Short mmCIF file of C-alpha atoms in Angstrom, two decimals:
data_model
loop_
_atom_site.label_atom_id
_atom_site.label_comp_id
_atom_site.label_asym_id
_atom_site.label_seq_id
_atom_site.Cartn_x
_atom_site.Cartn_y
_atom_site.Cartn_z
CA MET J 1 47.42 -8.44 81.70
CA GLU J 2 43.91 -7.19 81.27
CA GLY J 3 45.17 -4.16 79.41
CA SER J 4 47.20 -6.34 76.96
CA ALA J 5 44.22 -8.49 76.22
CA ALA J 6 41.99 -5.52 75.52
CA GLU J 7 44.55 -3.93 73.19
CA THR J 8 45.02 -7.25 71.45
CA GLU J 9 41.27 -7.63 70.99
CA ARG J 10 40.99 -4.04 69.72
CA SER J 11 43.86 -4.40 67.22
CA PHE J 12 42.42 -7.64 65.92
CA SER J 13 38.97 -6.12 65.46
CA LEU J 14 40.47 -3.17 63.49
CA GLN J 15 42.28 -5.53 61.10
CA LEU J 16 39.00 -7.27 60.16
CA SER J 17 36.92 -6.00 57.31
CA PRO J 18 33.50 -4.41 58.01
CA ASP J 19 31.80 -7.58 56.94
CA VAL J 20 33.90 -9.67 59.27
CA ARG J 21 33.31 -7.34 62.17
CA SER J 22 29.63 -8.06 62.06
CA PHE J 23 30.20 -11.69 62.99
CA PRO J 24 30.23 -12.35 66.72
CA VAL J 25 33.69 -13.53 67.90
CA ALA J 26 34.21 -14.98 71.29
CA VAL J 27 37.24 -13.43 72.83
CA PHE J 28 38.72 -15.17 75.73
CA THR J 29 41.06 -13.65 78.13
CA PRO J 30 43.09 -15.54 80.62
CA ARG J 31 40.92 -14.12 83.30
CA SER J 32 37.72 -15.45 81.78
CA VAL J 33 38.93 -19.07 81.63
CA PRO J 34 37.38 -21.02 84.47
CA GLY J 35 39.77 -22.47 86.96
CA LEU J 36 42.54 -20.29 85.65
CA GLU J 37 42.34 -17.59 88.18
CA ALA J 38 45.68 -17.19 89.87
CA GLU J 39 46.52 -15.13 92.64
CA PRO J 40 49.29 -12.77 92.18
CA ALA J 41 52.58 -13.79 93.59
CA GLU J 42 54.63 -11.71 95.62
CA GLY J 43 55.73 -8.57 94.03
CA GLY J 44 52.73 -8.73 91.53
CA PHE J 45 54.15 -11.36 89.06
CA LEU J 46 52.98 -14.88 88.22
CA SER J 47 55.07 -17.88 88.66
CA GLY J 48 56.79 -19.56 85.78
CA ASP J 49 54.33 -22.42 85.42
CA ASP J 50 51.41 -20.00 85.38
CA GLY J 51 53.09 -17.93 82.60
CA ASP J 52 53.65 -20.99 80.43
CA GLU J 53 50.08 -22.06 80.81
CA CYS J 54 48.87 -18.58 79.82
CA GLY J 55 51.08 -18.56 76.76
CA ALA J 56 49.82 -21.93 75.68
CA LEU J 57 46.28 -20.75 76.06
CA SER J 58 46.92 -17.65 74.05
CA ASP J 59 48.46 -19.72 71.20
CA SER J 60 45.41 -22.00 71.20
CA LEU J 61 43.08 -18.98 71.07
CA SER J 62 45.08 -17.53 68.13
CA ARG J 63 44.80 -20.83 66.33
CA LEU J 64 41.02 -20.86 66.90
CA ARG J 65 40.61 -17.25 65.61
CA SER J 66 42.72 -17.39 62.49
CA PRO J 67 40.79 -20.08 60.51
CA SER J 68 37.43 -18.32 61.22
CA VAL J 69 38.59 -15.04 59.76
CA MET J 70 39.91 -16.74 56.60
CA GLU J 71 36.75 -18.68 56.15
CA VAL J 72 34.71 -15.48 56.52
CA ARG J 73 36.89 -13.74 53.94
CA GLU J 74 36.58 -16.64 51.51
CA LYS J 75 32.83 -16.84 51.94
CA GLY J 76 32.44 -13.10 51.42
CA TYR J 77 34.65 -13.23 48.35
CA GLU J 78 32.72 -16.18 46.92
CA ARG J 79 29.41 -14.45 47.56
CA LEU J 80 30.65 -11.29 45.85
CA LYS J 81 31.91 -13.31 42.91
CA GLU J 82 28.51 -15.00 42.59
CA GLU J 83 26.72 -11.66 42.74
CA LEU J 84 29.06 -10.24 40.17
CA ALA J 85 28.58 -13.22 37.87
CA LYS J 86 24.81 -12.98 38.31
CA ALA J 87 24.87 -9.24 37.54
CA GLN J 88 27.03 -9.91 34.46
CA ARG J 89 24.62 -12.63 33.29
CA GLU J 90 21.66 -10.32 33.77
CA LEU J 91 23.51 -7.51 31.96
CA LEU J 92 24.29 -9.91 29.10
CA LEU J 93 20.64 -10.97 28.91
CA LYS J 94 19.56 -7.33 28.88
CA ASP J 95 22.10 -6.58 26.12
CA GLU J 96 20.74 -9.48 24.04
CA GLU J 97 17.19 -8.30 24.62
CA CYS J 98 18.11 -4.73 23.58
CA GLU J 99 19.82 -6.07 20.46
CA ARG J 100 16.81 -8.21 19.60
CA LEU J 101 14.44 -5.28 20.12
CA SER J 102 16.70 -3.08 17.96
CA LYS J 103 16.58 -5.64 15.15
CA VAL J 104 12.79 -5.84 15.45
CA ARG J 105 12.60 -2.06 15.35
CA ASP J 106 14.82 -1.86 12.29
CA GLN J 107 12.83 -4.60 10.58
CA LEU J 108 9.52 -2.89 11.31
CA GLY J 109 10.90 0.43 10.07
CA GLN J 110 12.07 -1.17 6.82
CA GLU J 111 8.73 -2.92 6.32
CA LEU J 112 6.91 0.33 6.98
CA GLU J 113 9.04 2.16 4.39
CA GLU J 114 8.49 -0.62 1.83
CA LEU J 115 4.74 -0.60 2.51
CA THR J 116 4.62 3.21 2.16
CA ALA J 117 6.55 3.05 -1.10
CA SER J 118 4.32 0.26 -2.46
CA LEU J 119 1.20 2.21 -1.53
CA PHE J 120 2.45 5.31 -3.26
CA GLN J 121 3.35 3.27 -6.36
CA GLU J 122 -0.06 1.63 -6.36
CA ALA J 123 -1.75 5.00 -5.99
CA HIS J 124 0.24 6.49 -8.88
CA LYS J 125 -0.50 3.38 -10.93
CA MET J 126 -4.23 3.65 -10.28
CA VAL J 127 -4.21 7.36 -11.17
CA ARG J 128 -2.23 6.65 -14.40
CA GLU J 129 -4.62 3.85 -15.32
CA ALA J 130 -7.63 6.06 -14.64
CA ASN J 131 -6.18 8.82 -16.86
CA VAL J 132 -5.48 6.31 -19.65
CA LYS J 133 -9.02 4.91 -19.38
CA GLN J 134 -10.49 8.37 -19.47
CA ALA J 135 -8.42 9.24 -22.49
CA ASN J 136 -9.45 5.99 -24.23
CA ALA J 137 -13.11 6.56 -23.36
CA GLU J 138 -12.99 10.09 -24.77
CA LYS J 139 -11.30 8.78 -27.88
CA GLN J 140 -13.86 5.99 -28.27
CA LEU J 141 -16.68 8.45 -27.75
CA LYS J 142 -15.28 10.67 -30.47
CA GLU J 143 -14.86 7.73 -32.80
CA ALA J 144 -18.38 6.53 -32.00
CA LEU J 145 -19.81 9.93 -32.85
CA GLY J 146 -17.91 9.90 -36.11
CA LYS J 147 -19.10 6.34 -36.90
CA ILE J 148 -22.67 7.41 -36.15
CA ASP J 149 -22.41 10.08 -38.75
CA VAL J 150 -20.92 7.64 -41.25
CA LEU J 151 -23.59 5.04 -40.51
CA GLN J 152 -26.34 7.60 -40.95
CA ALA J 153 -24.81 8.48 -44.33
CA GLU J 154 -24.64 4.81 -45.22
CA VAL J 155 -28.28 4.24 -44.17
CA GLN J 156 -29.30 7.09 -46.41
CA ALA J 157 -27.23 5.59 -49.19
CA LEU J 158 -28.86 2.19 -48.65
CA LYS J 159 -32.32 3.83 -48.81
CA THR J 160 -31.27 5.36 -52.09
CA LEU J 161 -30.01 2.02 -53.35
CA VAL J 162 -33.23 0.24 -52.37
CA LEU J 163 -35.33 2.90 -54.02
CA SER J 164 -33.20 2.85 -57.11
CA SER J 165 -33.04 -0.93 -57.45
CA PRO J 166 -34.14 -2.53 -60.79
CA THR J 167 -37.36 -3.82 -59.22
CA SER J 168 -38.50 -0.28 -58.32
CA PRO J 169 -39.39 2.47 -60.79
CA VAL J 170 -36.64 5.01 -61.30
CA ALA J 171 -37.45 8.61 -61.90
CA GLU J 172 -35.67 9.94 -64.93
CA LEU J 173 -34.32 13.45 -65.16
CA PRO J 174 -35.97 15.44 -67.93
CA PRO J 175 -33.71 16.44 -70.86
CA ALA J 176 -32.41 19.97 -70.75
CA GLY J 177 -34.41 22.50 -72.84
CA LYS J 178 -37.45 20.19 -73.31
CA ALA J 179 -40.76 20.24 -71.56
CA PRO J 180 -41.81 17.12 -69.73
CA PHE J 181 -44.16 14.77 -71.47
CA ARG J 182 -47.80 15.18 -70.38
CA LYS J 183 -50.60 12.75 -71.02
CA GLY J 184 -53.88 13.95 -72.35
CA HIS J 185 -54.97 16.49 -74.96
CA SER J 186 -53.78 20.06 -75.26
CA ARG J 187 -55.54 23.02 -76.81
CA ASN J 188 -54.10 25.51 -79.21
CA LYS J 189 -55.37 28.90 -78.17
CA SER J 190 -54.86 30.38 -81.71
CA THR J 191 -57.40 28.03 -83.33
CA SER J 192 -61.04 27.52 -82.70
CA SER J 193 -62.62 24.61 -81.03
CA ALA J 194 -64.22 23.56 -84.30
CA MET J 195 -60.93 23.33 -86.08
CA LEU J 196 -59.39 21.40 -83.22
CA GLY J 197 -62.17 18.91 -83.38
CA SER J 198 -61.47 18.20 -87.07
CA GLN J 199 -57.66 18.01 -86.80
CA PRO J 200 -55.77 15.09 -85.09
CA ASP J 201 -54.09 15.77 -81.75
CA LEU J 202 -50.30 16.18 -82.15
CA ALA J 203 -49.57 14.91 -78.68
CA ALA J 204 -51.44 11.69 -79.35
CA THR J 205 -49.33 11.11 -82.47
CA GLN J 206 -45.98 11.41 -80.61
CA PRO J 207 -44.18 8.05 -80.10
CA ILE J 208 -44.16 6.48 -76.64
CA VAL J 209 -40.61 6.18 -75.33
CA ARG J 210 -39.71 3.52 -72.78
CA GLU J 211 -36.45 2.86 -71.03
CA CYS J 212 -34.42 -0.04 -72.33
CA ARG J 213 -31.16 -1.53 -71.26
CA GLU J 214 -28.74 -4.17 -72.45
CA VAL J 215 -25.86 -5.78 -70.69
CA ASP J 216 -22.43 -4.79 -72.05
CA SER J 217 -20.52 -8.05 -72.34
CA GLN J 218 -17.12 -6.57 -71.69
CA LEU J 219 -18.24 -4.56 -68.60
CA PHE J 220 -20.19 -7.58 -67.29
CA ALA J 221 -17.17 -9.85 -67.72
CA GLU J 222 -14.94 -7.44 -65.83
CA PHE J 223 -17.55 -7.18 -63.02
CA LYS J 224 -17.94 -10.95 -62.77
CA ALA J 225 -14.20 -11.41 -62.57
CA TRP J 226 -14.01 -8.83 -59.77
CA LYS J 227 -17.01 -10.38 -57.97
CA GLU J 228 -15.28 -13.81 -57.84
CA ALA J 229 -12.50 -12.24 -55.79
CA PRO J 230 -13.72 -8.85 -54.44
CA THR J 231 -10.97 -6.36 -53.71
CA LEU J 232 -10.70 -2.63 -53.18
CA ASP J 233 -7.43 -2.38 -55.09
CA ARG J 234 -7.85 -0.01 -58.00
CA SER J 235 -5.40 -1.97 -60.11
CA CYS J 236 -8.04 -4.57 -61.13
CA SER J 237 -9.60 -3.99 -64.52
CA PHE J 238 -13.14 -3.36 -63.20
CA LEU J 239 -12.17 -0.68 -60.66
CA GLU J 240 -9.56 0.77 -62.94
CA ARG J 241 -12.23 1.50 -65.54
CA VAL J 242 -14.60 3.00 -62.93
CA TYR J 243 -11.82 5.22 -61.58
CA ARG J 244 -10.85 6.39 -65.04
CA GLU J 245 -14.37 6.98 -66.45
CA ASP J 246 -16.41 8.04 -63.38
CA ILE J 247 -14.61 8.65 -60.11
CA HIS J 248 -11.74 10.88 -61.25
CA PRO J 249 -13.95 13.06 -63.53
CA CYS J 250 -16.60 13.30 -60.76
CA LEU J 251 -14.05 14.54 -58.17
CA ALA J 252 -12.18 16.85 -60.56
CA PHE J 253 -12.68 20.21 -58.78
CA ASN J 254 -10.94 23.55 -59.16
CA LYS J 255 -9.13 22.81 -55.90
CA SER J 256 -7.37 19.67 -57.12
CA GLU J 257 -5.41 19.04 -53.92
CA LEU J 258 -8.57 19.06 -51.80
CA GLY J 259 -10.26 16.82 -54.36
CA SER J 260 -7.40 14.28 -54.06
CA ALA J 261 -7.65 14.39 -50.26
CA ILE J 262 -11.38 13.73 -50.55
CA LEU J 263 -10.78 10.64 -52.72
CA ASP J 264 -8.25 9.27 -50.25
CA ALA J 265 -10.64 9.84 -47.34
CA VAL J 266 -13.51 8.15 -49.29
CA GLU J 267 -11.27 5.09 -50.01
CA GLN J 268 -10.30 4.90 -46.32
CA ASN J 269 -13.91 5.53 -45.19
CA THR J 270 -12.90 8.50 -43.00
CA LEU J 271 -14.80 11.33 -44.77
CA SER J 272 -17.66 12.95 -42.85
CA VAL J 273 -20.37 14.98 -44.58
CA GLU J 274 -22.76 16.72 -42.23
CA PRO J 275 -25.33 19.52 -42.50
CA VAL J 276 -24.52 22.98 -41.25
CA GLY J 277 -25.81 23.48 -37.70
CA PHE J 278 -27.21 26.59 -36.08
CA GLN J 279 -24.27 27.07 -33.67
CA PRO J 280 -21.79 29.87 -34.40
CA LEU J 281 -18.94 28.63 -36.53
CA PRO J 282 -15.52 30.17 -36.05
CA VAL J 283 -14.28 29.41 -39.60
CA VAL J 284 -17.04 31.36 -41.34
CA LYS J 285 -15.98 34.69 -42.78
CA ALA J 286 -17.52 37.89 -41.60
CA SER J 287 -19.21 38.40 -44.97
CA ALA J 288 -21.07 35.05 -44.71
CA VAL J 289 -24.79 35.19 -44.25
CA GLU J 290 -26.65 32.48 -42.33
CA CYS J 291 -29.89 31.30 -43.93
CA GLY J 292 -32.70 29.19 -42.49
CA GLY J 293 -33.36 28.80 -38.79
CA PRO J 294 -35.96 27.56 -36.40
CA ASN J 295 -38.74 27.72 -39.00
CA GLY J 296 -37.87 24.17 -40.10
CA ARG J 297 -35.69 24.86 -43.11
CA ARG J 298 -32.18 23.52 -43.20
CA ALA J 299 -29.48 25.93 -42.11
CA ALA J 300 -27.15 27.28 -44.80
CA LEU J 301 -24.28 29.69 -45.26
CA VAL J 302 -23.68 31.98 -48.12
CA THR J 303 -19.95 31.65 -48.36
CA LYS J 304 -17.16 30.54 -50.68
CA CYS J 305 -17.24 26.85 -51.56
CA ALA J 306 -13.96 25.14 -50.63
CA LEU J 307 -13.98 23.05 -53.81
CA SER J 308 -15.24 25.31 -56.58
CA GLY J 309 -13.98 28.59 -55.10
CA GLN J 310 -17.30 30.25 -55.90
CA THR J 311 -19.63 32.01 -53.48
CA LYS J 312 -22.55 29.70 -53.02
CA THR J 313 -25.18 28.75 -50.47
CA CYS J 314 -23.44 25.99 -48.54
CA LYS J 315 -25.75 23.68 -46.64
CA HIS J 316 -23.11 21.04 -45.81
CA ARG J 317 -19.59 20.80 -44.62
CA ILE J 318 -17.00 18.04 -44.77
CA LYS J 319 -14.04 17.00 -42.55
CA PHE J 320 -11.36 14.31 -42.64
CA GLY J 321 -11.28 11.72 -39.86
CA ASP J 322 -10.75 13.19 -36.41
CA SER J 323 -9.62 16.58 -37.73
CA SER J 324 -11.41 19.67 -36.36
CA ASN J 325 -11.11 21.56 -39.65
CA TYR J 326 -14.28 21.84 -41.69
CA TYR J 327 -14.70 22.71 -45.36
CA TYR J 328 -17.99 24.17 -46.57
CA VAL J 329 -19.22 22.82 -49.93
CA SER J 330 -22.03 23.81 -52.26
CA PRO J 331 -24.98 21.45 -53.01
CA PHE J 332 -23.54 20.64 -56.46
CA CYS J 333 -20.13 19.66 -55.03
CA ARG J 334 -21.74 17.77 -52.16
CA TYR J 335 -23.87 15.72 -54.63
CA ARG J 336 -20.76 14.78 -56.61
CA ILE J 337 -19.05 13.61 -53.39
CA THR J 338 -22.04 11.61 -52.17
CA ALA J 339 -22.39 9.93 -55.58
CA VAL J 340 -18.85 8.61 -55.26
CA CYS J 341 -19.50 7.67 -51.58
CA ASN J 342 -22.60 5.64 -52.55
CA PHE J 343 -20.59 3.68 -55.13
CA PHE J 344 -17.83 2.88 -52.59
CA THR J 345 -20.44 1.94 -49.97
CA TYR J 346 -22.05 -0.63 -52.27
CA ILE J 347 -18.82 -2.24 -53.44
CA ARG J 348 -17.67 -2.41 -49.77
CA TYR J 349 -20.88 -4.34 -48.94
CA ILE J 350 -20.13 -6.76 -51.77
CA HIS J 351 -16.50 -7.03 -50.60
CA GLN J 352 -17.64 -7.80 -47.00
CA GLY J 353 -20.23 -10.34 -48.19
CA LEU J 354 -23.30 -8.42 -47.02
CA VAL J 355 -25.09 -8.50 -50.42
CA LYS J 356 -26.33 -12.11 -50.70
CA GLN J 357 -29.85 -12.00 -52.08
CA GLN J 358 -28.92 -10.72 -55.51
CA ASP J 359 -27.33 -12.54 -58.41
CA ALA J 360 -24.44 -11.24 -60.45
CA GLU J 361 -26.68 -9.47 -63.04
CA GLN J 362 -28.68 -7.62 -60.38
CA MET J 363 -25.49 -6.47 -58.67
CA PHE J 364 -24.11 -5.40 -62.07
CA TRP J 365 -27.13 -3.21 -62.80
CA GLU J 366 -26.95 -1.76 -59.32
CA VAL J 367 -23.34 -0.76 -60.03
CA MET J 368 -24.36 0.69 -63.36
CA GLN J 369 -27.07 2.78 -61.66
CA LEU J 370 -24.48 4.19 -59.23
CA ARG J 371 -22.13 4.91 -62.17
CA ARG J 372 -24.95 6.72 -63.93
CA GLU J 373 -25.45 8.89 -60.85
CA MET J 374 -21.76 9.81 -60.88
CA SER J 375 -22.01 10.59 -64.65
CA TYR J 376 -25.03 12.84 -64.07
CA ALA J 377 -23.22 14.55 -61.18
CA LYS J 378 -20.06 15.29 -63.16
CA LEU J 379 -22.24 16.69 -65.97
CA GLY J 380 -23.93 19.12 -63.63
CA TYR J 381 -27.18 17.33 -62.71
CA TYR J 382 -27.87 16.99 -59.00
CA LYS J 383 -30.68 16.68 -56.48
CA ASP J 384 -31.04 19.17 -53.61
CA GLN J 385 -33.24 18.99 -50.58
CA LEU J 386 -35.47 22.00 -50.06
#
């Protein structure tokens, strides 16, 4: 009986899972029940009543053991399910966190790329703007230098106008082939002093000549009509006459194409006339000779004049606008050009309203004085600085 109980207990313990084995289970054997000890009957077998009681006890023990094992299995299964659910929830949270961090990483990467691209674009824009500003500054500097030269020429022209105004004395050019008039008495070396004393002085008997002027009614009417509505259009009667009688003849050079270009530049106020410097000039021919120098005299070049085509001493050169090409001109050609420039400078001042202190007649005589200078220049008279 003891052997059967031990084997039953062993087989029951083997059928339980490892988790169930850890729980303490009270195993009762018929021998361990108090008051159930029975003495063996004869021949080593229990009586019938004793066997029924043992069977009933075994059934009750089986009924006690079976619910406990099922409960343990269910509890273990429930606990495993809870742990699995908990692990799944944690895994889901970690997946969500990883996905969120991935989105943050992608967003930061995109923002970094956009920021880098914008910085590069801004840098390129700043460099481009700096280059444009530098180019504009260089252009303005070049234009300013050209305007300075033009303004210097205009200042010189204004000085000439002020000195040659009707209120100031004007020096007249002496007629060709005649000696200038001298005041006082002159001696004739072929006669004696006694004879001179008895004869009248020829110089004293010569008539005194004074400069006179009279307003031409037709010219003055044309000028007044132009002054009422000043314009630089050559189609008006006043400027058309000046072009025909003075400007075109004054700028009629052997090199007609260059003369026409000079007239266009004078009209557009883009012609520059400057003295020859001391620096080496690449356009000068090898046969040219440089005159003057540090002793104070103006520099000059003995070379071919670009307008007359003759070899002359050229002290000035001209250029058109921002061009880097220079043309060397002789003093005679330069004086003809400046005479036309002085006329255009004065009528521009009238057109811009800068001449306000003179009446119409004074302006008219100022214009006539400038026309006379152009007439002298086209006839070959000119003034040269030593």
